[in-house]
Short mmCIF file of N, CA and C in Angstrom, two decimals:
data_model
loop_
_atom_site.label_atom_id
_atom_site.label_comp_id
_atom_site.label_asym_id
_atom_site.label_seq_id
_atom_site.Cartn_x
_atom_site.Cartn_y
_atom_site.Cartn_z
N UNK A 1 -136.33 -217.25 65.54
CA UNK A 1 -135.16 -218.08 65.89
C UNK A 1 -134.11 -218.04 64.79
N UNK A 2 -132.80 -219.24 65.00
CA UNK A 2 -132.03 -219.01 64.06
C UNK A 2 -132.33 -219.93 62.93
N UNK A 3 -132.07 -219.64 61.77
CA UNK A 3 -132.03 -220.52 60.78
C UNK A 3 -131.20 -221.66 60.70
N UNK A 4 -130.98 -222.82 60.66
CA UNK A 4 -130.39 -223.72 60.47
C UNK A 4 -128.56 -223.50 60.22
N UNK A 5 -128.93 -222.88 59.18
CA UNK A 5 -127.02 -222.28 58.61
C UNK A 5 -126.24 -221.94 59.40
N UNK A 6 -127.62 -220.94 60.64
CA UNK A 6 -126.93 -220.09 61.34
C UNK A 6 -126.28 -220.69 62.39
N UNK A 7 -127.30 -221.81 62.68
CA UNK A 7 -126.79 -222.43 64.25
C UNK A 7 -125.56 -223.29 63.68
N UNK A 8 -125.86 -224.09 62.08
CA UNK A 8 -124.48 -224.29 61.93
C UNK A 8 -123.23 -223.72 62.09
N UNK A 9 -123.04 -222.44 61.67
CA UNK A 9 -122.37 -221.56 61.44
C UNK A 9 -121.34 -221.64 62.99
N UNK A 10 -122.66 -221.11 63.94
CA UNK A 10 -122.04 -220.63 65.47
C UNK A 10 -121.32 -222.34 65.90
N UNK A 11 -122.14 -223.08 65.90
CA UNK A 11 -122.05 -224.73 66.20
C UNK A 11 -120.54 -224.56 65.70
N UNK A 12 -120.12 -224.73 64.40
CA UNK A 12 -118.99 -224.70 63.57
C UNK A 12 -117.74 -224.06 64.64
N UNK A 13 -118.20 -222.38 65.14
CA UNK A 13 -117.46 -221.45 65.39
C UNK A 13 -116.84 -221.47 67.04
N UNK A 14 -117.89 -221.84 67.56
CA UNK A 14 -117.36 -222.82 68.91
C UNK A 14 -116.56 -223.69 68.80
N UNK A 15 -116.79 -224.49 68.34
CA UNK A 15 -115.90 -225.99 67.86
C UNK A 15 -114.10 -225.48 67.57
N UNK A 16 -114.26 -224.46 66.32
CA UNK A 16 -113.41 -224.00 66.00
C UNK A 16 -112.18 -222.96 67.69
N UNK A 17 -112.88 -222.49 68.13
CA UNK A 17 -112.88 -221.53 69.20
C UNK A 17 -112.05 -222.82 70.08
N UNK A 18 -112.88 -224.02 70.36
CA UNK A 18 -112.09 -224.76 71.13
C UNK A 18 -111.21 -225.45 70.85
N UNK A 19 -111.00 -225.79 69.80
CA UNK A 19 -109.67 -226.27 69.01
C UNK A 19 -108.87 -225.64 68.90
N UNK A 20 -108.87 -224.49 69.03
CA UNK A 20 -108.02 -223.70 69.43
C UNK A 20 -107.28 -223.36 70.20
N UNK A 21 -108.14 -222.89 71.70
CA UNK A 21 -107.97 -223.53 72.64
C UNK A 21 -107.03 -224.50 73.81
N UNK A 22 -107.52 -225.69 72.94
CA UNK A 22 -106.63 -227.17 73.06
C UNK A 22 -105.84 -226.98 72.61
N UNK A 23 -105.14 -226.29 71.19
CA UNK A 23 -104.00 -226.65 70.68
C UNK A 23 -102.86 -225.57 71.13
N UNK A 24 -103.18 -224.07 71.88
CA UNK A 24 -102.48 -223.39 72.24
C UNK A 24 -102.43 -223.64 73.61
N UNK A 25 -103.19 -224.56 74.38
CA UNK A 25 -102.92 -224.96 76.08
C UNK A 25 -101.38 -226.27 75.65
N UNK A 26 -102.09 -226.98 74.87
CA UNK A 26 -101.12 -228.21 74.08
C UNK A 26 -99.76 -227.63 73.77
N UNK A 27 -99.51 -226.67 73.09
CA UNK A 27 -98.34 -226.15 72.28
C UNK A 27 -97.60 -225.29 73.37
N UNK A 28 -98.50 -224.37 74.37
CA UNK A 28 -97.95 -223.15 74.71
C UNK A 28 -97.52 -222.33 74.15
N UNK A 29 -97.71 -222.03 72.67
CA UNK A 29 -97.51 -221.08 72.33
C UNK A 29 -98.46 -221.12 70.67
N UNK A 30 -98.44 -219.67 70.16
CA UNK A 30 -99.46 -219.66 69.12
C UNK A 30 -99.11 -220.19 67.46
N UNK A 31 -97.63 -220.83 67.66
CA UNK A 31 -97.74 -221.39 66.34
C UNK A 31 -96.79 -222.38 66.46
N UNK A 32 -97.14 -223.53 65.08
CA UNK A 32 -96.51 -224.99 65.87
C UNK A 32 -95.59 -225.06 64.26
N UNK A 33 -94.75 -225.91 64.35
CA UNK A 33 -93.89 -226.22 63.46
C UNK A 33 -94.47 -227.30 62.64
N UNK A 34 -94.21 -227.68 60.98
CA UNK A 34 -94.56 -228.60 60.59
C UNK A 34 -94.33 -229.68 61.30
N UNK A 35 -93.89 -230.44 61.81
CA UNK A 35 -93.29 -231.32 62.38
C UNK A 35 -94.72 -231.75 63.08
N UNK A 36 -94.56 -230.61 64.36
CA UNK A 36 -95.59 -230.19 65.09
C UNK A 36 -97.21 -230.76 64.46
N UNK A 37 -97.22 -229.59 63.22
CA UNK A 37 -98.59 -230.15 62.15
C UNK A 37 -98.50 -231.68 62.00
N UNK A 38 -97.99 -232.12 60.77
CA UNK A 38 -97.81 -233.16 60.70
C UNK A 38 -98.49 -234.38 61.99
N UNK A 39 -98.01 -234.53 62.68
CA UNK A 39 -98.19 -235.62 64.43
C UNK A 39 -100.00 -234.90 64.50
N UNK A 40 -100.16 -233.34 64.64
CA UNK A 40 -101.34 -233.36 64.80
C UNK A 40 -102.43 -233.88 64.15
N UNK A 41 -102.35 -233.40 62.53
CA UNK A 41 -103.45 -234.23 62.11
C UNK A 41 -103.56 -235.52 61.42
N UNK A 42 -102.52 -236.28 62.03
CA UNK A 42 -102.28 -237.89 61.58
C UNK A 42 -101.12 -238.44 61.39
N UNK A 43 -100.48 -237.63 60.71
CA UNK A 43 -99.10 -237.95 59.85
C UNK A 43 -98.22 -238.80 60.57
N UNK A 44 -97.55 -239.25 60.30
CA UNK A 44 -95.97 -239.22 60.75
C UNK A 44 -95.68 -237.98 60.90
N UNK A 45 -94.46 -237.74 62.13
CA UNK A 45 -94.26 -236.73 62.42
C UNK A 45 -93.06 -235.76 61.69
N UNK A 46 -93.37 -235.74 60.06
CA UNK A 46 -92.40 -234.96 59.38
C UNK A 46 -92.64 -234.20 58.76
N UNK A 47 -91.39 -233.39 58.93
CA UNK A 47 -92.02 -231.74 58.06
C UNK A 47 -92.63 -231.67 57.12
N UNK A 48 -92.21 -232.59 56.41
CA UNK A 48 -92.85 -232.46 54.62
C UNK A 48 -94.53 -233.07 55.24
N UNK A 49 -94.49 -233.63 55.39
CA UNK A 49 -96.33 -233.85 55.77
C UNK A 49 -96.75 -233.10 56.58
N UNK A 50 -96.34 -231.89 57.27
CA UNK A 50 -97.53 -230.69 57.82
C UNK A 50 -97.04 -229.75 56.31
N UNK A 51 -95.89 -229.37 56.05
CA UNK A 51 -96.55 -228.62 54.79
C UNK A 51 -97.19 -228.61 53.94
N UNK A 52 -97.08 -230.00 53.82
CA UNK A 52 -97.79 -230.60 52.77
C UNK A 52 -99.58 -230.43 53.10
N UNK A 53 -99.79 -230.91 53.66
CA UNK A 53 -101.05 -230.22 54.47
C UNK A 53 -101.71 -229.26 54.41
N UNK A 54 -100.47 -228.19 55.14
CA UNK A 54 -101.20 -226.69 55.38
C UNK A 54 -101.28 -226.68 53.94
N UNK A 55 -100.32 -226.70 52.80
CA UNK A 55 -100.53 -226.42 51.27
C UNK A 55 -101.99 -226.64 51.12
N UNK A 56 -102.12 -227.94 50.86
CA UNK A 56 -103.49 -228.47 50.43
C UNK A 56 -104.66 -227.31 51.39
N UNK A 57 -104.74 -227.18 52.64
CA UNK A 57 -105.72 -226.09 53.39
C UNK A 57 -105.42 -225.05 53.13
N UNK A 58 -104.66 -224.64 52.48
CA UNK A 58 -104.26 -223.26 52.14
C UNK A 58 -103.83 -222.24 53.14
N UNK A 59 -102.93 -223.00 54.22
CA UNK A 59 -102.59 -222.33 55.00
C UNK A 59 -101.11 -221.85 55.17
N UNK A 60 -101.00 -220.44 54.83
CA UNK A 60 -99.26 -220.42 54.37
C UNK A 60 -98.69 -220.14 55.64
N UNK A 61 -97.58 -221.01 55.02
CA UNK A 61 -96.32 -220.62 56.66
C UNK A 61 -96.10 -219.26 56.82
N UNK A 62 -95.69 -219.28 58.11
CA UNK A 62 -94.78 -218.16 58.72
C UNK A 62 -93.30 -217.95 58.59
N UNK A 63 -92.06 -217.02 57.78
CA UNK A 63 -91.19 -218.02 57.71
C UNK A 63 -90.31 -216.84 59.15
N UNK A 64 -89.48 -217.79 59.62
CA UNK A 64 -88.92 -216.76 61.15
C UNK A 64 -87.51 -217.06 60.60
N UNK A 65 -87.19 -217.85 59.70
CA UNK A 65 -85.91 -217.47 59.43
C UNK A 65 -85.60 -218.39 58.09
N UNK A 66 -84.23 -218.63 56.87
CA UNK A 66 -84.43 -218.95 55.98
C UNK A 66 -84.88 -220.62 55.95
N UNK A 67 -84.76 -221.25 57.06
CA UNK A 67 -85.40 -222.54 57.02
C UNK A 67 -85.73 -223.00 57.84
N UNK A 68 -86.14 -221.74 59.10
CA UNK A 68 -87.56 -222.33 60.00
C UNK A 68 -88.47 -221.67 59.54
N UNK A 69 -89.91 -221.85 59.36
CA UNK A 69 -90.78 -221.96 59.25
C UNK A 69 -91.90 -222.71 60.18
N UNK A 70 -93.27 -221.71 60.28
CA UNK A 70 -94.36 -222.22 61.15
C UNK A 70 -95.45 -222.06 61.01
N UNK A 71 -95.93 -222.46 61.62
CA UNK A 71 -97.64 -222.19 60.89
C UNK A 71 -98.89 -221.96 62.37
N UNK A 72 -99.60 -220.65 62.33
CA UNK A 72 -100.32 -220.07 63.06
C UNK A 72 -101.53 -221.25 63.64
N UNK A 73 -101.61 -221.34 64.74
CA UNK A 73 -102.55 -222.56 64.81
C UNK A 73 -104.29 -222.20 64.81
N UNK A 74 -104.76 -220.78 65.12
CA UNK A 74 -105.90 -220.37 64.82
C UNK A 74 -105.96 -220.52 63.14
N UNK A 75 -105.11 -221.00 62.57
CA UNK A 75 -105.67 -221.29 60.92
C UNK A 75 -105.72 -222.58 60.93
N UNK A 76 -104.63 -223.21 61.63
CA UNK A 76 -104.63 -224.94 61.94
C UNK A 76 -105.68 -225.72 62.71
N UNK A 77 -106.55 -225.05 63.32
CA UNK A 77 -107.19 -224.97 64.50
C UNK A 77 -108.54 -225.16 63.05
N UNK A 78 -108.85 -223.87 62.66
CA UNK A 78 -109.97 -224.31 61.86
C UNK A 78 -109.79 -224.63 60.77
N UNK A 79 -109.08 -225.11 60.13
CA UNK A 79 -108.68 -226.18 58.96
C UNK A 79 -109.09 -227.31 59.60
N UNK A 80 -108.93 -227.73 60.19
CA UNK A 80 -108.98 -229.06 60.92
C UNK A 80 -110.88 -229.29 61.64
N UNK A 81 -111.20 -228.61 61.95
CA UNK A 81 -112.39 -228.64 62.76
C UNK A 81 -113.56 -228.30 60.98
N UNK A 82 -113.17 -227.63 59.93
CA UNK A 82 -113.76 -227.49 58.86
C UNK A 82 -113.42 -228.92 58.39
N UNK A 83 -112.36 -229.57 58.08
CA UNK A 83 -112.27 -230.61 57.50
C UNK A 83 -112.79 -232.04 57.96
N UNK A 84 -113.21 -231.95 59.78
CA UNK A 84 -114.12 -232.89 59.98
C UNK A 84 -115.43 -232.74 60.21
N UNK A 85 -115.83 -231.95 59.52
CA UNK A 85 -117.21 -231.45 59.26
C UNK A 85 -117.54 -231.83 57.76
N UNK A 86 -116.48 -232.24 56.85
CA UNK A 86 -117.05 -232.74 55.38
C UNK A 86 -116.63 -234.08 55.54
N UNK A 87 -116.44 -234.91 56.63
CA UNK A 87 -116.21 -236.34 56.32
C UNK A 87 -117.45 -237.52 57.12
#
Protein backbone atom coordinates (compact mmCIF):
# COMPACT_ATOMS: atom_id res chain seq x y z
CA UNK A 1 0.00 0.00 0.00
CA UNK A 2 0.78 3.65 0.20
CA UNK A 3 2.76 5.11 2.84
CA UNK A 4 1.19 7.71 4.80
CA UNK A 5 3.22 10.83 3.05
CA UNK A 6 2.05 9.39 0.08
CA UNK A 7 -1.66 9.41 0.58
CA UNK A 8 -0.88 12.77 2.09
CA UNK A 9 0.78 13.94 -0.75
CA UNK A 10 -2.17 12.74 -3.41
CA UNK A 11 -4.94 13.84 -0.50
CA UNK A 12 -2.97 17.36 -0.66
CA UNK A 13 -2.95 17.16 -4.68
CA UNK A 14 -6.66 16.65 -5.21
CA UNK A 15 -7.56 19.28 -2.87
CA UNK A 16 -5.17 21.44 -4.68
CA UNK A 17 -6.63 20.18 -8.26
CA UNK A 18 -10.03 21.35 -6.91
CA UNK A 19 -9.25 24.65 -5.81
CA UNK A 20 -8.40 25.17 -8.73
CA UNK A 21 -11.04 24.22 -10.31
CA UNK A 22 -13.43 26.47 -8.20
CA UNK A 23 -11.37 29.38 -8.67
CA UNK A 24 -11.12 29.23 -12.58
CA UNK A 25 -15.15 28.20 -12.86
CA UNK A 26 -15.33 31.45 -10.18
CA UNK A 27 -12.99 33.83 -12.19
CA UNK A 28 -13.50 32.50 -15.80
CA UNK A 29 -10.44 32.93 -16.57
CA UNK A 30 -6.80 31.68 -15.44
CA UNK A 31 -5.51 34.60 -13.57
CA UNK A 32 -7.12 37.00 -11.06
CA UNK A 33 -5.96 40.47 -10.14
CA UNK A 34 -4.71 41.48 -6.70
CA UNK A 35 -7.77 42.96 -5.90
CA UNK A 36 -9.26 39.73 -7.00
CA UNK A 37 -6.49 37.88 -4.45
CA UNK A 38 -6.91 39.98 -1.77
CA UNK A 39 -11.32 39.33 -1.32
CA UNK A 40 -10.16 35.66 -1.92
CA UNK A 41 -8.15 34.83 0.86
CA UNK A 42 -9.73 37.22 3.48
CA UNK A 43 -8.58 40.61 2.93
CA UNK A 44 -10.30 43.57 2.20
CA UNK A 45 -10.56 43.81 -1.24
CA UNK A 46 -7.22 45.81 -2.08
CA UNK A 47 -4.45 45.51 -4.19
CA UNK A 48 -1.84 46.02 -1.75
CA UNK A 49 -3.22 42.99 0.33
CA UNK A 50 -3.19 40.29 -2.56
CA UNK A 51 0.36 41.40 -3.27
CA UNK A 52 1.15 41.53 -0.28
CA UNK A 53 0.21 37.96 0.06
CA UNK A 54 1.30 36.43 -3.07
CA UNK A 55 4.86 38.16 -1.74
CA UNK A 56 4.77 36.40 1.51
CA UNK A 57 3.71 32.75 -0.73
CA UNK A 58 6.12 33.53 -3.03
CA UNK A 59 4.04 33.89 -5.74
CA UNK A 60 5.26 36.45 -8.39
CA UNK A 61 2.96 38.49 -10.50
CA UNK A 62 2.37 38.48 -14.01
CA UNK A 63 2.97 41.96 -15.21
CA UNK A 64 0.51 42.57 -18.69
CA UNK A 65 1.32 46.02 -18.66
CA UNK A 66 3.34 48.85 -16.60
CA UNK A 67 0.66 48.82 -13.82
CA UNK A 68 -1.57 45.93 -14.37
CA UNK A 69 -0.44 43.13 -12.96
CA UNK A 70 -1.86 39.44 -12.06
CA UNK A 71 -1.33 36.55 -10.57
CA UNK A 72 -1.81 32.82 -12.06
CA UNK A 73 -4.39 31.10 -9.92
CA UNK A 74 -2.95 27.38 -10.22
CA UNK A 75 -0.15 29.03 -7.87
CA UNK A 76 -3.02 30.84 -5.88
CA UNK A 77 -4.98 27.78 -5.90
CA UNK A 78 -2.15 25.86 -4.07
CA UNK A 79 -0.78 28.48 -1.86
CA UNK A 80 -3.93 28.55 -0.32
CA UNK A 81 -4.96 24.80 -0.01
CA UNK A 82 -0.93 24.36 1.39
CA UNK A 83 -1.55 27.10 3.81
CA UNK A 84 -4.68 25.43 5.31
CA UNK A 85 -3.03 22.41 5.80
CA UNK A 86 -0.44 24.12 8.48
CA UNK A 87 -3.20 25.75 10.53
Amino acid sequence: GKSMKEKRVSALNAEIAEKRRLMRAAYGKACITPTELAAEVGYSPHARFGDMWAQRNGIPPVQLGPRKRVYEIDLVAKAIVQARGMC
